[in-house]
GROMACS .gro file of C-alpha atoms in nm:
model
  258
    1MET     CA    1   0.000   0.000   0.000
    2ASP     CA    2   0.123   0.348  -0.088
    3LEU     CA    3   0.084   0.547   0.235
    4GLY     CA    4   0.087   0.877   0.046
    5ILE     CA    5   0.355   1.037   0.263
    6ARG     CA    6   0.665   1.007   0.042
    7GLY     CA    7   0.874   1.322   0.062
    8LYS     CA    8   0.733   1.438   0.394
    9THR     CA    9   0.958   1.486   0.698
   10ALA     CA   10   0.923   1.316   1.034
   11LEU     CA   11   1.084   1.379   1.370
   12VAL     CA   12   1.125   1.051   1.559
   13CYS     CA   13   1.226   1.090   1.922
   14ALA     CA   14   1.433   0.820   2.093
   15GLY     CA   15   1.463   0.663   1.749
   16SER     CA   16   1.804   0.493   1.749
   17LYS     CA   17   1.681   0.156   1.875
   18GLY     CA   18   1.381  -0.043   1.990
   19LEU     CA   19   1.031   0.072   1.906
   20GLY     CA   20   1.146   0.419   1.804
   21TYR     CA   21   1.380   0.271   1.547
   22GLY     CA   22   1.105   0.040   1.424
   23CYS     CA   23   0.890   0.347   1.358
   24ALA     CA   24   1.175   0.534   1.191
   25GLU     CA   25   1.249   0.242   0.959
   26ALA     CA   26   0.886   0.198   0.856
   27LEU     CA   27   0.860   0.568   0.777
   28ALA     CA   28   1.187   0.553   0.581
   29GLU     CA   29   1.048   0.262   0.378
   30ALA     CA   30   0.748   0.483   0.297
   31GLY     CA   31   0.983   0.750   0.160
   32VAL     CA   32   0.970   0.986   0.457
   33ASN     CA   33   1.279   1.195   0.536
   34LEU     CA   34   1.384   1.178   0.900
   35ILE     CA   35   1.513   1.384   1.185
   36LEU     CA   36   1.632   1.121   1.428
   37ASN     CA   37   1.682   1.191   1.796
   38ALA     CA   38   1.848   0.989   2.071
   39ARG     CA   39   2.071   1.062   2.368
   40SER     CA   40   2.391   0.891   2.250
   41GLU     CA   41   2.572   0.993   1.932
   42GLY     CA   42   2.727   0.653   1.852
   43PRO     CA   43   2.406   0.446   1.832
   44LEU     CA   44   2.228   0.742   1.672
   45ASP     CA   45   2.482   0.771   1.390
   46GLU     CA   46   2.475   0.395   1.332
   47ALA     CA   47   2.096   0.398   1.309
   48ALA     CA   48   2.103   0.691   1.068
   49GLU     CA   49   2.344   0.510   0.836
   50ARG     CA   50   2.115   0.208   0.820
   51LEU     CA   51   1.813   0.424   0.750
   52ARG     CA   52   1.984   0.615   0.466
   53ARG     CA   53   1.992   0.289   0.269
   54HIS     CA   54   1.624   0.355   0.197
   55GLY     CA   55   1.727   0.656  -0.011
   56ILE     CA   56   1.594   0.920   0.224
   57ASP     CA   57   1.757   1.213   0.401
   58VAL     CA   58   1.838   1.159   0.769
   59ARG     CA   59   1.952   1.429   1.008
   60THR     CA   60   2.047   1.347   1.367
   61VAL     CA   61   2.019   1.533   1.697
   62ALA     CA   62   2.187   1.384   2.003
   63ALA     CA   63   1.989   1.519   2.300
   64ASP     CA   64   1.783   1.408   2.598
   65ILE     CA   65   1.428   1.475   2.482
   66ALA     CA   66   1.307   1.459   2.843
   67SER     CA   67   1.492   1.782   2.927
   68GLU     CA   68   1.399   2.136   2.825
   69GLU     CA   69   1.751   2.190   2.690
   70GLY     CA   70   1.723   1.872   2.482
   71GLN     CA   71   1.386   1.978   2.345
   72ARG     CA   72   1.523   2.317   2.240
   73LYS     CA   73   1.813   2.148   2.065
   74VAL     CA   74   1.586   1.909   1.876
   75LEU     CA   75   1.335   2.178   1.781
   76ALA     CA   76   1.611   2.401   1.645
   77VAL     CA   77   1.690   2.130   1.388
   78ALA     CA   78   1.338   1.995   1.334
   79GLY     CA   79   1.178   2.319   1.224
   80ASP     CA   80   0.870   2.261   1.013
   81VAL     CA   81   0.809   1.884   1.022
   82ASP     CA   82   0.502   1.702   0.894
   83ILE     CA   83   0.510   1.407   1.133
   84LEU     CA   84   0.603   1.382   1.502
   85VAL     CA   85   0.665   1.050   1.676
   86ASN     CA   86   0.696   1.107   2.049
   87ASN     CA   87   0.888   0.843   2.238
   88ALA     CA   88   1.100   0.815   2.552
   89GLY     CA   89   1.224   0.534   2.770
   90GLY     CA   90   1.004   0.431   3.058
   91PRO     CA   91   1.089   0.484   3.425
   92PRO     CA   92   1.223   0.195   3.632
   93PRO     CA   93   0.992  -0.062   3.791
   94GLY     CA   94   0.943  -0.085   4.165
   95VAL     CA   95   0.693  -0.076   4.450
   96TRP     CA   96   0.473   0.217   4.546
   97SER     CA   97   0.671   0.276   4.865
   98ASP     CA   98   0.996   0.314   4.666
   99TRP     CA   99   0.895   0.636   4.493
  100GLY     CA  100   0.912   0.995   4.610
  101ARG     CA  101   0.833   1.329   4.452
  102ALA     CA  102   1.160   1.341   4.257
  103ASP     CA  103   1.088   1.001   4.101
  104PHE     CA  104   0.744   1.110   3.988
  105GLN     CA  105   0.876   1.440   3.853
  106LYS     CA  106   1.137   1.257   3.643
  107ALA     CA  107   0.871   1.021   3.505
  108LEU     CA  108   0.636   1.308   3.428
  109ASP     CA  109   0.912   1.504   3.252
  110ALA     CA  110   0.998   1.213   3.023
  111ASN     CA  111   0.663   1.048   2.959
  112MET     CA  112   0.408   1.327   2.987
  113LEU     CA  113   0.551   1.679   2.983
  114ALA     CA  114   0.812   1.622   2.709
  115PRO     CA  115   0.566   1.491   2.450
  116ILE     CA  116   0.321   1.767   2.541
  117ALA     CA  117   0.597   2.026   2.493
  118MET     CA  118   0.690   1.881   2.155
  119MET     CA  119   0.330   1.881   2.037
  120THR     CA  120   0.279   2.236   2.161
  121ALA     CA  121   0.585   2.353   1.968
  122ILE     CA  122   0.527   2.162   1.644
  123MET     CA  123   0.150   2.146   1.589
  124PRO     CA  124   0.094   2.518   1.515
  125LYS     CA  125   0.294   2.485   1.192
  126MET     CA  126   0.101   2.169   1.105
  127ILE     CA  127  -0.222   2.362   1.156
  128GLU     CA  128  -0.099   2.641   0.926
  129LYS     CA  129  -0.028   2.385   0.651
  130GLY     CA  130  -0.354   2.201   0.710
  131TRP     CA  131  -0.180   1.865   0.749
  132GLY     CA  132   0.011   1.684   1.021
  133ARG     CA  133   0.043   1.355   1.206
  134VAL     CA  134   0.141   1.291   1.568
  135VAL     CA  135   0.191   0.946   1.714
  136ASN     CA  136   0.271   0.913   2.083
  137ILE     CA  137   0.426   0.584   2.192
  138THR     CA  138   0.282   0.518   2.538
  139SER     CA  139   0.207   0.177   2.692
  140GLN     CA  140  -0.059  -0.088   2.737
  141SER     CA  141  -0.050   0.017   3.103
  142VAL     CA  142  -0.279   0.313   3.031
  143ARG     CA  143  -0.556   0.060   2.962
  144ALA     CA  144  -0.453  -0.202   3.217
  145PRO     CA  145  -0.209  -0.073   3.483
  146ILE     CA  146   0.097  -0.284   3.560
  147ALA     CA  147   0.160  -0.290   3.935
  148GLN     CA  148   0.540  -0.262   3.927
  149LEU     CA  149   0.529   0.018   3.669
  150GLY     CA  150   0.346   0.272   3.882
  151LEU     CA  151   0.558   0.565   3.764
  152SER     CA  152   0.486   0.481   3.401
  153ASN     CA  153   0.117   0.419   3.473
  154ALA     CA  154   0.081   0.766   3.622
  155ALA     CA  155   0.279   0.967   3.367
  156ARG     CA  156   0.152   0.799   3.052
  157THR     CA  157  -0.210   0.810   3.167
  158GLY     CA  158  -0.172   1.184   3.214
  159LEU     CA  159  -0.049   1.217   2.855
  160THR     CA  160  -0.345   1.007   2.737
  161GLY     CA  161  -0.588   1.246   2.903
  162PHE     CA  162  -0.421   1.545   2.740
  163VAL     CA  163  -0.430   1.384   2.396
  164ALA     CA  164  -0.797   1.287   2.431
  165GLY     CA  165  -0.904   1.651   2.425
  166THR     CA  166  -0.626   1.797   2.212
  167ALA     CA  167  -0.667   1.549   1.925
  168ARG     CA  168  -1.024   1.661   1.878
  169GLN     CA  169  -0.930   2.029   1.882
  170VAL     CA  170  -0.668   2.000   1.607
  171ALA     CA  171  -0.843   1.742   1.385
  172PRO     CA  172  -1.052   2.007   1.202
  173HIS     CA  173  -0.720   2.155   1.083
  174GLY     CA  174  -0.598   1.829   0.928
  175VAL     CA  175  -0.372   1.739   1.221
  176ILE     CA  176  -0.428   1.380   1.334
  177VAL     CA  177  -0.306   1.273   1.679
  178ASN     CA  178  -0.317   0.916   1.812
  179ASN     CA  179  -0.140   0.701   2.069
  180LEU     CA  180   0.024   0.363   2.016
  181LEU     CA  181   0.012   0.138   2.322
  182PRO     CA  182   0.280  -0.133   2.302
  183GLY     CA  183   0.267  -0.446   2.506
  184THR     CA  184   0.586  -0.643   2.556
  185HIS     CA  185   0.821  -0.625   2.260
  186ALA     CA  186   1.169  -0.769   2.215
  187THR     CA  187   1.361  -0.457   2.318
  188ALA     CA  188   1.612  -0.352   2.582
  189ARG     CA  189   1.315  -0.255   2.801
  190SER     CA  190   1.175  -0.609   2.800
  191GLU     CA  191   1.520  -0.748   2.872
  192ALA     CA  192   1.543  -0.526   3.180
  193LEU     CA  193   1.199  -0.634   3.298
  194ASP     CA  194   1.285  -1.001   3.239
  195LYS     CA  195   1.601  -0.954   3.442
  196GLY     CA  196   1.397  -0.811   3.729
  197ARG     CA  197   1.148  -1.097   3.710
  198ALA     CA  198   1.429  -1.352   3.707
  199ALA     CA  199   1.569  -1.202   4.026
  200ARG     CA  200   1.229  -1.192   4.198
  201GLU     CA  201   1.133  -1.548   4.105
  202GLY     CA  202   1.477  -1.709   4.136
  203VAL     CA  203   1.502  -1.828   3.774
  204ASP     CA  204   1.733  -1.746   3.485
  205GLU     CA  205   1.640  -1.476   3.232
  206ALA     CA  206   1.544  -1.726   2.961
  207GLU     CA  207   1.288  -1.884   3.194
  208ALA     CA  208   1.162  -1.542   3.298
  209ARG     CA  209   1.104  -1.455   2.933
  210ARG     CA  210   0.933  -1.791   2.870
  211ARG     CA  211   0.693  -1.722   3.156
  212SER     CA  212   0.619  -1.375   3.025
  213GLU     CA  213   0.556  -1.501   2.672
  214ALA     CA  214   0.326  -1.774   2.804
  215ALA     CA  215   0.093  -1.503   2.938
  216ILE     CA  216   0.058  -1.340   2.594
  217PRO     CA  217  -0.216  -1.489   2.373
  218ALA     CA  218   0.006  -1.448   2.066
  219GLY     CA  219   0.265  -1.661   2.249
  220ARG     CA  220   0.562  -1.433   2.186
  221TYR     CA  221   0.705  -1.087   2.232
  222GLY     CA  222   0.626  -0.828   1.970
  223ASP     CA  223   0.860  -0.726   1.689
  224ALA     CA  224   0.975  -0.365   1.652
  225GLY     CA  225   0.931  -0.382   1.276
  226ASP     CA  226   0.567  -0.485   1.304
  227PHE     CA  227   0.509  -0.208   1.557
  228GLY     CA  228   0.671   0.044   1.324
  229ALA     CA  229   0.442  -0.055   1.038
  230ILE     CA  230   0.139   0.036   1.249
  231CYS     CA  231   0.299   0.368   1.336
  232ALA     CA  232   0.361   0.441   0.968
  233PHE     CA  233  -0.003   0.363   0.887
  234LEU     CA  234  -0.123   0.607   1.154
  235CYS     CA  235   0.096   0.868   0.981
  236SER     CA  236  -0.052   0.791   0.639
  237GLN     CA  237  -0.307   0.972   0.428
  238GLN     CA  238  -0.542   0.678   0.482
  239ALA     CA  239  -0.549   0.737   0.861
  240ARG     CA  240  -0.715   1.078   0.834
  241TYR     CA  241  -1.036   0.954   1.002
  242ILE     CA  242  -0.863   0.792   1.302
  243VAL     CA  243  -0.860   1.062   1.570
  244GLY     CA  244  -0.755   1.051   1.935
  245GLN     CA  245  -0.738   0.673   1.955
  246ASN     CA  246  -0.533   0.447   2.182
  247VAL     CA  247  -0.423   0.158   1.964
  248LEU     CA  248  -0.312  -0.150   2.155
  249VAL     CA  249  -0.025  -0.346   2.002
  250ASP     CA  250   0.010  -0.615   2.265
  251GLY     CA  251  -0.049  -0.960   2.118
  252GLY     CA  252  -0.384  -0.975   2.300
  253SER     CA  253  -0.239  -0.926   2.648
  254VAL     CA  254  -0.497  -0.672   2.760
  255ASN     CA  255  -0.825  -0.859   2.783
  256LEU     CA  256  -1.091  -0.602   2.693
  257THR     CA  257  -1.421  -0.605   2.507
  258MET     CA  258  -1.408  -0.232   2.428
   0.00000   0.00000   0.00000
């Protein structure tokens, strides 16, 4: 399917690996030029080289998107983009009694306030042009909270509430905003969670992963490439009537009727 976005430009935050890279690669395959952000220059440059094989232009910005300084640095390069993919690593797991105000503030900065700041800065230009796409990578935990991920539950649910109203305000101007809610995918994040489970349950990491996969109806962890393809579709011309939705990509893990 031709997604109708060849030649447009996308900013992909935290895009050097994992789900962010999966989104960047799917957009590159669709002919979208990229501004790629990540914190570390080495992995960022390596990712950019791989993506250029698709024949598109890739610019890189090494910065922490969770910080105001990082956002300013990225926005100075991004300028007038057509597509924004918001993404940032999740806060560490734990127990409710582990977390204080500073922990919540850090989670909010990365997983709620940063994407809101990026949308606030970029969407006015999209509105002027009458076309834009925003995809926020959040988590299945906004539909079904995960006990040990309380920091993520709180921050990402706050972003979801913001998007619910905002998406409907900008849709009349051709700007389409949606959220992608990943379940467990084969990324560094899942490896860290498997390591924590292995320690808690006294098993090796392979067994911890097997137990996690057994709880997923699809019987396996997700693939970043498959996830990216869904992101690219939400950025397409064909997705113009999908507004303010929370799209689960979780292999059936969240058991919901609606």
